[in-house]
Amino acid sequence: MAVDGQVSSSQTFKISPLIRFALWSFYVALVLPLPVLGATVGGLGQVATYSLSAALVGGAVLLHMALAEVVALGEDGIAVHYPMWVPSFLRREWGLRWSEVQDLKARSTGQGGLVYYLVARDGRGFLLPMRIAGFTRMVKLIHEKTGIDTKDIKPLAQPWMYGFLLVAAGFLAIADGWTLWTVVHGSEGGLVVL
């Protein structure tokens, strides 16, 4: 394994498509109407509307970067990395040889869930990505390579949580559509009530 955290990968895992779709849907439903509302109701000038739109595009780029995480497992180890187009100061990359893995420790989160750290022989901990597609297969491979008991490891978030987020994004999109329709049609008649 290279020093930069890359491994000769035989298996790669990316963020789950359900999680990607849920987060993108929520982001779009949350921010898409803002430039229109700012220009029509808030009385923002053209420059401010363009600035707000640029900020929303910047947020979309950051979300895309965050969802670009890749976990690679190979014969020599495990690594978390990002594509080269993600700036290095935004990457949380790491790599660990199988021979360096000593244990897998659980830690509770502030929301009452559990996260897991691969613990190296020198005591360093590496957060195990838990929102990837194929999480169960990845954990099985970690067990095969290290011999560590992984039978009690569960993903941080169950699929129903992201399904709920998708439903919430759907309701938000409906409310956005109604609000935008009211603003556009109300402003044509000279009356906007919000």
PDB file of C-alpha atoms in Angstrom:
ATOM      1  CA  MET A   1       0.000   0.000   0.000  1.00  0.00           C
ATOM      2  CA  ALA A   2       1.275   3.434  -0.863  1.00  0.00           C
ATOM      3  CA  VAL A   3       1.961   6.031   1.790  1.00  0.00           C
ATOM      4  CA  ASP A   4      -0.793   8.303   0.434  1.00  0.00           C
ATOM      5  CA  GLY A   5      -3.489   5.830   1.474  1.00  0.00           C
ATOM      6  CA  GLN A   6      -4.080   4.123  -1.880  1.00  0.00           C
ATOM      7  CA  VAL A   7      -4.367   0.360  -1.996  1.00  0.00           C
ATOM      8  CA  SER A   8      -4.284  -2.053  -4.875  1.00  0.00           C
ATOM      9  CA  SER A   9      -8.032  -2.432  -4.765  1.00  0.00           C
ATOM     10  CA  SER A  10      -9.893  -5.562  -5.686  1.00  0.00           C
ATOM     11  CA  GLN A  11     -13.143  -4.215  -4.191  1.00  0.00           C
ATOM     12  CA  THR A  12     -14.384  -0.630  -4.147  1.00  0.00           C
ATOM     13  CA  PHE A  13     -17.403   0.750  -2.334  1.00  0.00           C
ATOM     14  CA  LYS A  14     -19.116   4.089  -2.898  1.00  0.00           C
ATOM     15  CA  ILE A  15     -21.776   6.018  -1.002  1.00  0.00           C
ATOM     16  CA  SER A  16     -25.137   4.255  -1.256  1.00  0.00           C
ATOM     17  CA  PRO A  17     -27.329   5.432  -4.173  1.00  0.00           C
ATOM     18  CA  LEU A  18     -30.277   5.750  -1.767  1.00  0.00           C
ATOM     19  CA  ILE A  19     -28.278   8.116   0.425  1.00  0.00           C
ATOM     20  CA  ARG A  20     -27.056  10.092  -2.593  1.00  0.00           C
ATOM     21  CA  PHE A  21     -30.555  10.465  -4.013  1.00  0.00           C
ATOM     22  CA  ALA A  22     -32.092  11.375  -0.643  1.00  0.00           C
ATOM     23  CA  LEU A  23     -29.489  14.051   0.103  1.00  0.00           C
ATOM     24  CA  TRP A  24     -29.612  15.520  -3.410  1.00  0.00           C
ATOM     25  CA  SER A  25     -33.415  15.582  -3.368  1.00  0.00           C
ATOM     26  CA  PHE A  26     -33.474  17.336  -0.030  1.00  0.00           C
ATOM     27  CA  TYR A  27     -30.830  19.860  -1.110  1.00  0.00           C
ATOM     28  CA  VAL A  28     -32.633  20.729  -4.340  1.00  0.00           C
ATOM     29  CA  ALA A  29     -36.037  20.993  -2.645  1.00  0.00           C
ATOM     30  CA  LEU A  30     -34.542  23.151   0.092  1.00  0.00           C
ATOM     31  CA  VAL A  31     -32.632  25.677  -2.000  1.00  0.00           C
ATOM     32  CA  LEU A  32     -34.067  25.735  -5.529  1.00  0.00           C
ATOM     33  CA  PRO A  33     -36.793  28.330  -4.874  1.00  0.00           C
ATOM     34  CA  LEU A  34     -34.533  30.742  -2.958  1.00  0.00           C
ATOM     35  CA  PRO A  35     -33.265  32.816  -5.916  1.00  0.00           C
ATOM     36  CA  VAL A  36     -36.812  33.166  -7.317  1.00  0.00           C
ATOM     37  CA  LEU A  37     -38.241  34.138  -3.939  1.00  0.00           C
ATOM     38  CA  GLY A  38     -35.376  36.531  -3.289  1.00  0.00           C
ATOM     39  CA  ALA A  39     -35.880  38.279  -6.615  1.00  0.00           C
ATOM     40  CA  THR A  40     -39.675  38.527  -6.430  1.00  0.00           C
ATOM     41  CA  VAL A  41     -40.654  38.731  -2.765  1.00  0.00           C
ATOM     42  CA  GLY A  42     -37.511  39.842  -0.983  1.00  0.00           C
ATOM     43  CA  GLY A  43     -36.708  42.561  -3.447  1.00  0.00           C
ATOM     44  CA  LEU A  44     -33.107  41.451  -3.897  1.00  0.00           C
ATOM     45  CA  GLY A  45     -31.266  43.219  -6.658  1.00  0.00           C
ATOM     46  CA  GLN A  46     -29.922  41.412  -9.693  1.00  0.00           C
ATOM     47  CA  VAL A  47     -26.393  41.216  -8.244  1.00  0.00           C
ATOM     48  CA  ALA A  48     -27.642  39.736  -4.961  1.00  0.00           C
ATOM     49  CA  THR A  49     -29.781  37.204  -6.848  1.00  0.00           C
ATOM     50  CA  TYR A  50     -26.750  36.123  -8.887  1.00  0.00           C
ATOM     51  CA  SER A  51     -24.648  35.923  -5.711  1.00  0.00           C
ATOM     52  CA  LEU A  52     -27.272  33.749  -4.017  1.00  0.00           C
ATOM     53  CA  SER A  53     -27.456  31.512  -7.082  1.00  0.00           C
ATOM     54  CA  ALA A  54     -23.652  31.193  -7.132  1.00  0.00           C
ATOM     55  CA  ALA A  55     -23.667  30.257  -3.424  1.00  0.00           C
ATOM     56  CA  LEU A  56     -26.274  27.559  -4.084  1.00  0.00           C
ATOM     57  CA  VAL A  57     -24.199  26.148  -6.944  1.00  0.00           C
ATOM     58  CA  GLY A  58     -21.168  26.198  -4.619  1.00  0.00           C
ATOM     59  CA  GLY A  59     -23.175  24.242  -2.041  1.00  0.00           C
ATOM     60  CA  ALA A  60     -24.096  21.689  -4.695  1.00  0.00           C
ATOM     61  CA  VAL A  61     -20.424  21.296  -5.629  1.00  0.00           C
ATOM     62  CA  LEU A  62     -19.503  20.729  -1.955  1.00  0.00           C
ATOM     63  CA  LEU A  63     -22.268  18.126  -1.591  1.00  0.00           C
ATOM     64  CA  HIS A  64     -21.020  16.377  -4.729  1.00  0.00           C
ATOM     65  CA  MET A  65     -17.494  16.319  -3.257  1.00  0.00           C
ATOM     66  CA  ALA A  66     -18.717  14.897   0.054  1.00  0.00           C
ATOM     67  CA  LEU A  67     -20.585  12.121  -1.742  1.00  0.00           C
ATOM     68  CA  ALA A  68     -17.536  11.182  -3.858  1.00  0.00           C
ATOM     69  CA  GLU A  69     -15.898   9.150  -1.059  1.00  0.00           C
ATOM     70  CA  VAL A  70     -14.614   5.720  -2.127  1.00  0.00           C
ATOM     71  CA  VAL A  71     -13.562   2.830   0.116  1.00  0.00           C
ATOM     72  CA  ALA A  72     -11.050   0.461  -1.472  1.00  0.00           C
ATOM     73  CA  LEU A  73     -10.218  -2.981  -0.084  1.00  0.00           C
ATOM     74  CA  GLY A  74      -7.373  -5.008  -1.517  1.00  0.00           C
ATOM     75  CA  GLU A  75      -5.057  -7.829  -0.647  1.00  0.00           C
ATOM     76  CA  ASP A  76      -2.770  -5.444   1.224  1.00  0.00           C
ATOM     77  CA  GLY A  77      -5.219  -3.217   3.107  1.00  0.00           C
ATOM     78  CA  ILE A  78      -8.096  -0.779   3.240  1.00  0.00           C
ATOM     79  CA  ALA A  79      -8.159   2.870   2.189  1.00  0.00           C
ATOM     80  CA  VAL A  80     -10.644   5.711   2.047  1.00  0.00           C
ATOM     81  CA  HIS A  81      -9.992   8.190  -0.736  1.00  0.00           C
ATOM     82  CA  TYR A  82     -11.595  10.769  -3.010  1.00  0.00           C
ATOM     83  CA  PRO A  83     -11.192  11.518  -6.730  1.00  0.00           C
ATOM     84  CA  MET A  84      -8.323  13.816  -7.678  1.00  0.00           C
ATOM     85  CA  TRP A  85     -10.717  16.678  -8.542  1.00  0.00           C
ATOM     86  CA  VAL A  86     -11.659  17.018  -4.850  1.00  0.00           C
ATOM     87  CA  PRO A  87      -9.246  19.577  -3.309  1.00  0.00           C
ATOM     88  CA  SER A  88      -6.771  18.010  -0.891  1.00  0.00           C
ATOM     89  CA  PHE A  89      -7.815  20.275   2.010  1.00  0.00           C
ATOM     90  CA  LEU A  90     -11.350  18.810   1.831  1.00  0.00           C
ATOM     91  CA  ARG A  91     -10.291  15.150   1.752  1.00  0.00           C
ATOM     92  CA  ARG A  92     -10.352  12.925   4.813  1.00  0.00           C
ATOM     93  CA  GLU A  93      -8.277  10.140   3.332  1.00  0.00           C
ATOM     94  CA  TRP A  94      -6.542   7.330   5.142  1.00  0.00           C
ATOM     95  CA  GLY A  95      -5.078   3.924   4.467  1.00  0.00           C
ATOM     96  CA  LEU A  96      -4.206   0.964   6.655  1.00  0.00           C
ATOM     97  CA  ARG A  97      -2.495  -2.329   5.945  1.00  0.00           C
ATOM     98  CA  TRP A  98      -4.302  -5.446   7.146  1.00  0.00           C
ATOM     99  CA  SER A  99      -1.255  -6.369   9.211  1.00  0.00           C
ATOM    100  CA  GLU A 100      -1.576  -3.053  11.078  1.00  0.00           C
ATOM    101  CA  VAL A 101      -5.218  -3.603  12.096  1.00  0.00           C
ATOM    102  CA  GLN A 102      -5.412  -4.642  15.725  1.00  0.00           C
ATOM    103  CA  ASP A 103      -9.064  -4.176  16.650  1.00  0.00           C
ATOM    104  CA  LEU A 104     -12.441  -2.718  15.738  1.00  0.00           C
ATOM    105  CA  LYS A 105     -13.900  -0.474  18.453  1.00  0.00           C
ATOM    106  CA  ALA A 106     -17.413   0.943  18.759  1.00  0.00           C
ATOM    107  CA  ARG A 107     -18.058   4.502  19.929  1.00  0.00           C
ATOM    108  CA  SER A 108     -21.469   6.004  20.643  1.00  0.00           C
ATOM    109  CA  THR A 109     -22.608   9.101  18.753  1.00  0.00           C
ATOM    110  CA  GLY A 110     -24.436  12.111  20.140  1.00  0.00           C
ATOM    111  CA  GLN A 111     -27.637  10.793  18.530  1.00  0.00           C
ATOM    112  CA  GLY A 112     -27.416   7.447  20.321  1.00  0.00           C
ATOM    113  CA  GLY A 113     -26.006   5.431  17.410  1.00  0.00           C
ATOM    114  CA  LEU A 114     -22.699   3.652  17.104  1.00  0.00           C
ATOM    115  CA  VAL A 115     -19.726   4.313  14.852  1.00  0.00           C
ATOM    116  CA  TYR A 116     -16.767   1.982  14.466  1.00  0.00           C
ATOM    117  CA  TYR A 117     -13.052   2.652  14.324  1.00  0.00           C
ATOM    118  CA  LEU A 118     -10.386   0.359  12.958  1.00  0.00           C
ATOM    119  CA  VAL A 119      -7.632   0.564  15.548  1.00  0.00           C
ATOM    120  CA  ALA A 120      -4.040   0.273  14.365  1.00  0.00           C
ATOM    121  CA  ARG A 121      -1.283  -1.361  16.407  1.00  0.00           C
ATOM    122  CA  ASP A 122       0.126   2.098  17.192  1.00  0.00           C
ATOM    123  CA  GLY A 123      -3.223   3.157  18.745  1.00  0.00           C
ATOM    124  CA  ARG A 124      -4.478   5.360  15.909  1.00  0.00           C
ATOM    125  CA  GLY A 125      -8.178   5.043  15.071  1.00  0.00           C
ATOM    126  CA  PHE A 126      -9.666   5.196  11.565  1.00  0.00           C
ATOM    127  CA  LEU A 127     -13.395   5.825  11.168  1.00  0.00           C
ATOM    128  CA  LEU A 128     -15.042   2.994   9.258  1.00  0.00           C
ATOM    129  CA  PRO A 129     -17.321   4.446   6.541  1.00  0.00           C
ATOM    130  CA  MET A 130     -20.857   3.244   7.211  1.00  0.00           C
ATOM    131  CA  ARG A 131     -23.018   4.878   4.529  1.00  0.00           C
ATOM    132  CA  ILE A 132     -21.679   2.906   1.597  1.00  0.00           C
ATOM    133  CA  ALA A 133     -23.422   0.491  -0.725  1.00  0.00           C
ATOM    134  CA  GLY A 134     -22.344  -3.040   0.127  1.00  0.00           C
ATOM    135  CA  PHE A 135     -21.564  -2.304   3.776  1.00  0.00           C
ATOM    136  CA  THR A 136     -22.264  -5.905   4.866  1.00  0.00           C
ATOM    137  CA  ARG A 137     -19.958  -7.265   2.143  1.00  0.00           C
ATOM    138  CA  MET A 138     -17.220  -4.796   3.180  1.00  0.00           C
ATOM    139  CA  VAL A 139     -17.486  -5.854   6.825  1.00  0.00           C
ATOM    140  CA  LYS A 140     -17.305  -9.516   5.789  1.00  0.00           C
ATOM    141  CA  LEU A 141     -14.121  -8.803   3.818  1.00  0.00           C
ATOM    142  CA  ILE A 142     -12.615  -6.993   6.825  1.00  0.00           C
ATOM    143  CA  HIS A 143     -13.354 -10.068   8.956  1.00  0.00           C
ATOM    144  CA  GLU A 144     -11.767 -12.363   6.350  1.00  0.00           C
ATOM    145  CA  LYS A 145      -8.597 -10.234   6.146  1.00  0.00           C
ATOM    146  CA  THR A 146      -8.140  -9.488   9.863  1.00  0.00           C
ATOM    147  CA  GLY A 147      -9.939 -12.245  11.765  1.00  0.00           C
ATOM    148  CA  ILE A 148     -11.702  -9.592  13.902  1.00  0.00           C
ATOM    149  CA  ASP A 149     -15.241 -10.491  14.993  1.00  0.00           C
ATOM    150  CA  THR A 150     -17.619  -8.292  12.986  1.00  0.00           C
ATOM    151  CA  LYS A 151     -20.944 -10.070  13.499  1.00  0.00           C
ATOM    152  CA  ASP A 152     -22.437  -7.298  15.668  1.00  0.00           C
ATOM    153  CA  ILE A 153     -21.546  -4.423  13.318  1.00  0.00           C
ATOM    154  CA  LYS A 154     -24.557  -2.698  11.792  1.00  0.00           C
ATOM    155  CA  PRO A 155     -24.762   0.334   9.479  1.00  0.00           C
ATOM    156  CA  LEU A 156     -25.154   3.708  11.210  1.00  0.00           C
ATOM    157  CA  ALA A 157     -28.392   4.537   9.411  1.00  0.00           C
ATOM    158  CA  GLN A 158     -31.026   2.115   8.242  1.00  0.00           C
ATOM    159  CA  PRO A 159     -32.545   2.559   4.758  1.00  0.00           C
ATOM    160  CA  TRP A 160     -35.917   3.640   6.196  1.00  0.00           C
ATOM    161  CA  MET A 161     -34.275   6.795   7.576  1.00  0.00           C
ATOM    162  CA  TYR A 162     -33.253   7.897   4.106  1.00  0.00           C
ATOM    163  CA  GLY A 163     -36.657   6.854   2.768  1.00  0.00           C
ATOM    164  CA  PHE A 164     -38.183   9.187   5.341  1.00  0.00           C
ATOM    165  CA  LEU A 165     -35.828  11.961   4.175  1.00  0.00           C
ATOM    166  CA  LEU A 166     -36.975  11.345   0.584  1.00  0.00           C
ATOM    167  CA  VAL A 167     -40.631  11.654   1.628  1.00  0.00           C
ATOM    168  CA  ALA A 168     -39.828  14.880   3.505  1.00  0.00           C
ATOM    169  CA  ALA A 169     -38.032  16.214   0.407  1.00  0.00           C
ATOM    170  CA  GLY A 170     -41.097  15.336  -1.677  1.00  0.00           C
ATOM    171  CA  PHE A 171     -43.419  17.288   0.642  1.00  0.00           C
ATOM    172  CA  LEU A 172     -40.961  20.177   0.654  1.00  0.00           C
ATOM    173  CA  ALA A 173     -40.840  20.159  -3.155  1.00  0.00           C
ATOM    174  CA  ILE A 174     -44.668  20.263  -3.291  1.00  0.00           C
ATOM    175  CA  ALA A 175     -44.695  23.203  -0.870  1.00  0.00           C
ATOM    176  CA  ASP A 176     -41.971  24.911  -2.934  1.00  0.00           C
ATOM    177  CA  GLY A 177     -43.976  24.450  -6.125  1.00  0.00           C
ATOM    178  CA  TRP A 178     -47.109  25.879  -4.549  1.00  0.00           C
ATOM    179  CA  THR A 179     -45.187  28.829  -3.086  1.00  0.00           C
ATOM    180  CA  LEU A 180     -43.461  29.616  -6.372  1.00  0.00           C
ATOM    181  CA  TRP A 181     -46.730  29.337  -8.302  1.00  0.00           C
ATOM    182  CA  THR A 182     -48.398  31.683  -5.811  1.00  0.00           C
ATOM    183  CA  VAL A 183     -45.544  34.186  -5.987  1.00  0.00           C
ATOM    184  CA  VAL A 184     -45.330  34.193  -9.790  1.00  0.00           C
ATOM    185  CA  HIS A 185     -49.082  34.330 -10.374  1.00  0.00           C
ATOM    186  CA  GLY A 186     -49.678  36.693  -7.452  1.00  0.00           C
ATOM    187  CA  SER A 187     -47.001  39.120  -8.669  1.00  0.00           C
ATOM    188  CA  GLU A 188     -48.586  39.225 -12.130  1.00  0.00           C
ATOM    189  CA  GLY A 189     -51.778  40.557 -10.552  1.00  0.00           C
ATOM    190  CA  GLY A 190     -49.846  42.987  -8.372  1.00  0.00           C
ATOM    191  CA  LEU A 191     -50.614  41.139  -5.129  1.00  0.00           C
ATOM    192  CA  VAL A 192     -48.276  38.790  -3.318  1.00  0.00           C
ATOM    193  CA  VAL A 193     -49.434  37.325  -0.019  1.00  0.00           C
ATOM    194  CA  LEU A 194     -46.949  35.267   1.989  1.00  0.00           C
TER     195      LEU A 194
END
